[in-house]
Amino acid sequence: MPSFVKVASLEQLSPGSSLQLFLDGKEIALFNIEGTIYAVDDRCSHAEAPLSDGVVEGCEVECPLHGARFDLRSGENLTPPALEPISTYGVKIEGNEIYIDTDFKQ
Ligand code: FES
């Protein structure tokens, strides 16, 4: 069952920007892609570089360390050297606040 927690406000995450946060021992990256917020693990599945520092193009982020690309919508790994996907998290917006689902077993 989803369990949403407030993590940031929209003022902190303008379109085209990213934000790193720590929640329940996890490092999570938020991305604002043309007004839609995505939440994913902030650790590349290859060698754990922070994806919040990566370059975003469309709905994809490129890892800043070795260049693997991930789909921010699904977490799917799109290019090597990453061989595994990253986790994604449910997001909801209420007013100006961003909430993410802390049910990390999804
Ligand atoms: Fe991300 Fe190597 S750490 S591609």
mmCIF file of C-alpha atoms in Angstrom, residues 1-103:
data_model
loop_
_atom_site.group_PDB
_atom_site.id
_atom_site.type_symbol
_atom_site.label_atom_id
_atom_site.label_comp_id
_atom_site.label_asym_id
_atom_site.label_seq_id
_atom_site.Cartn_x
_atom_site.Cartn_y
_atom_site.Cartn_z
ATOM 1 C CA MET A 1 0.000 0.000 0.000
ATOM 2 C CA PRO A 2 1.450 3.398 -0.957
ATOM 3 C CA SER A 3 2.745 5.536 1.864
ATOM 4 C CA PHE A 4 3.524 9.039 0.658
ATOM 5 C CA VAL A 5 5.877 11.406 2.463
ATOM 6 C CA LYS A 6 6.460 15.070 1.704
ATOM 7 C CA VAL A 7 10.024 15.524 0.478
ATOM 8 C CA ALA A 8 10.270 18.917 -1.222
ATOM 9 C CA SER A 9 8.321 21.793 -2.681
ATOM 10 C CA LEU A 10 7.962 22.651 -6.350
ATOM 11 C CA GLU A 11 9.877 25.886 -5.711
ATOM 12 C CA GLN A 12 12.958 23.751 -5.019
ATOM 13 C CA LEU A 13 12.690 21.891 -8.317
ATOM 14 C CA SER A 14 12.123 24.129 -11.296
ATOM 15 C CA PRO A 15 11.606 22.545 -14.733
ATOM 16 C CA GLY A 16 14.876 21.106 -16.042
ATOM 17 C CA SER A 17 16.436 20.772 -12.604
ATOM 18 C CA SER A 18 17.185 17.868 -10.269
ATOM 19 C CA LEU A 19 17.390 17.478 -6.526
ATOM 20 C CA GLN A 20 19.110 14.913 -4.315
ATOM 21 C CA LEU A 21 17.463 13.845 -1.095
ATOM 22 C CA PHE A 22 17.934 11.237 1.587
ATOM 23 C CA LEU A 23 14.975 9.260 2.849
ATOM 24 C CA ASP A 24 14.940 6.175 5.078
ATOM 25 C CA GLY A 25 18.588 5.471 4.293
ATOM 26 C CA LYS A 26 18.130 5.802 0.549
ATOM 27 C CA GLU A 27 19.545 8.406 -1.783
ATOM 28 C CA ILE A 28 16.819 9.509 -4.148
ATOM 29 C CA ALA A 29 16.957 11.883 -7.094
ATOM 30 C CA LEU A 30 14.029 14.026 -8.139
ATOM 31 C CA PHE A 31 13.843 15.377 -11.679
ATOM 32 C CA ASN A 32 11.454 17.942 -13.083
ATOM 33 C CA ILE A 33 10.924 17.180 -16.765
ATOM 34 C CA GLU A 34 8.725 19.887 -18.256
ATOM 35 C CA GLY A 35 6.619 20.005 -15.111
ATOM 36 C CA THR A 36 6.389 16.266 -14.471
ATOM 37 C CA ILE A 37 8.288 15.051 -11.405
ATOM 38 C CA TYR A 38 10.151 11.738 -11.445
ATOM 39 C CA ALA A 39 11.800 10.037 -8.476
ATOM 40 C CA VAL A 40 14.518 7.409 -8.951
ATOM 41 C CA ASP A 41 17.429 5.917 -7.059
ATOM 42 C CA ASP A 42 20.271 8.428 -6.963
ATOM 43 C CA ARG A 43 22.810 5.648 -7.456
ATOM 44 C CA CYS A 44 23.742 4.433 -10.884
ATOM 45 C CA SER A 45 23.390 0.656 -11.075
ATOM 46 C CA HIS A 46 26.869 0.417 -12.599
ATOM 47 C CA ALA A 47 29.171 1.989 -10.005
ATOM 48 C CA GLU A 48 26.880 4.109 -7.839
ATOM 49 C CA ALA A 49 27.553 7.574 -9.240
ATOM 50 C CA PRO A 50 24.843 10.119 -8.324
ATOM 51 C CA LEU A 51 22.409 10.399 -11.213
ATOM 52 C CA SER A 52 21.158 13.737 -9.861
ATOM 53 C CA ASP A 53 24.437 15.116 -11.284
ATOM 54 C CA GLY A 54 23.760 13.586 -14.690
ATOM 55 C CA VAL A 55 22.756 15.239 -17.930
ATOM 56 C CA VAL A 56 19.050 15.003 -18.754
ATOM 57 C CA GLU A 57 17.757 14.765 -22.292
ATOM 58 C CA GLY A 58 14.050 14.186 -22.751
ATOM 59 C CA CYS A 59 13.051 11.626 -20.127
ATOM 60 C CA GLU A 60 16.532 10.099 -19.982
ATOM 61 C CA VAL A 61 19.441 10.801 -17.665
ATOM 62 C CA GLU A 62 23.060 10.109 -18.538
ATOM 63 C CA CYS A 63 25.276 8.989 -15.671
ATOM 64 C CA PRO A 64 28.012 11.571 -14.999
ATOM 65 C CA LEU A 65 30.690 8.930 -14.460
ATOM 66 C CA HIS A 66 30.670 6.479 -17.399
ATOM 67 C CA GLY A 67 27.710 7.649 -19.462
ATOM 68 C CA ALA A 68 25.100 4.916 -19.021
ATOM 69 C CA ARG A 69 21.612 6.175 -19.777
ATOM 70 C CA PHE A 70 18.404 5.433 -17.886
ATOM 71 C CA ASP A 71 14.755 6.098 -18.599
ATOM 72 C CA LEU A 72 13.450 8.240 -15.730
ATOM 73 C CA ARG A 73 9.906 6.976 -16.236
ATOM 74 C CA SER A 74 10.671 3.276 -15.849
ATOM 75 C CA GLY A 75 14.209 3.127 -14.454
ATOM 76 C CA GLU A 76 15.190 0.963 -17.412
ATOM 77 C CA ASN A 77 18.892 0.872 -18.252
ATOM 78 C CA LEU A 78 19.194 1.922 -21.885
ATOM 79 C CA THR A 79 22.924 1.797 -22.609
ATOM 80 C CA PRO A 80 26.055 0.131 -21.209
ATOM 81 C CA PRO A 81 27.969 -0.030 -19.010
ATOM 82 C CA ALA A 82 24.901 -0.261 -16.738
ATOM 83 C CA LEU A 83 23.428 -3.747 -16.948
ATOM 84 C CA GLU A 84 20.651 -3.320 -14.374
ATOM 85 C CA PRO A 85 17.763 -0.868 -14.048
ATOM 86 C CA ILE A 86 17.348 1.598 -11.208
ATOM 87 C CA SER A 87 14.342 1.783 -8.905
ATOM 88 C CA THR A 88 11.634 4.341 -9.475
ATOM 89 C CA TYR A 89 9.226 5.720 -6.876
ATOM 90 C CA GLY A 90 5.668 6.896 -6.995
ATOM 91 C CA VAL A 91 5.218 10.674 -6.934
ATOM 92 C CA LYS A 92 2.225 12.807 -6.141
ATOM 93 C CA ILE A 93 1.839 16.560 -6.016
ATOM 94 C CA GLU A 94 -0.479 18.300 -3.589
ATOM 95 C CA GLY A 95 -0.547 22.053 -3.866
ATOM 96 C CA ASN A 96 3.108 23.056 -4.105
ATOM 97 C CA GLU A 97 4.421 20.014 -2.265
ATOM 98 C CA ILE A 98 6.090 16.914 -3.704
ATOM 99 C CA TYR A 99 5.413 13.568 -2.053
ATOM 100 C CA ILE A 100 7.029 10.253 -2.851
ATOM 101 C CA ASP A 101 5.918 6.744 -2.044
ATOM 102 C CA THR A 102 8.075 5.267 0.704
ATOM 103 C CA ASP A 103 6.877 1.739 0.047
#
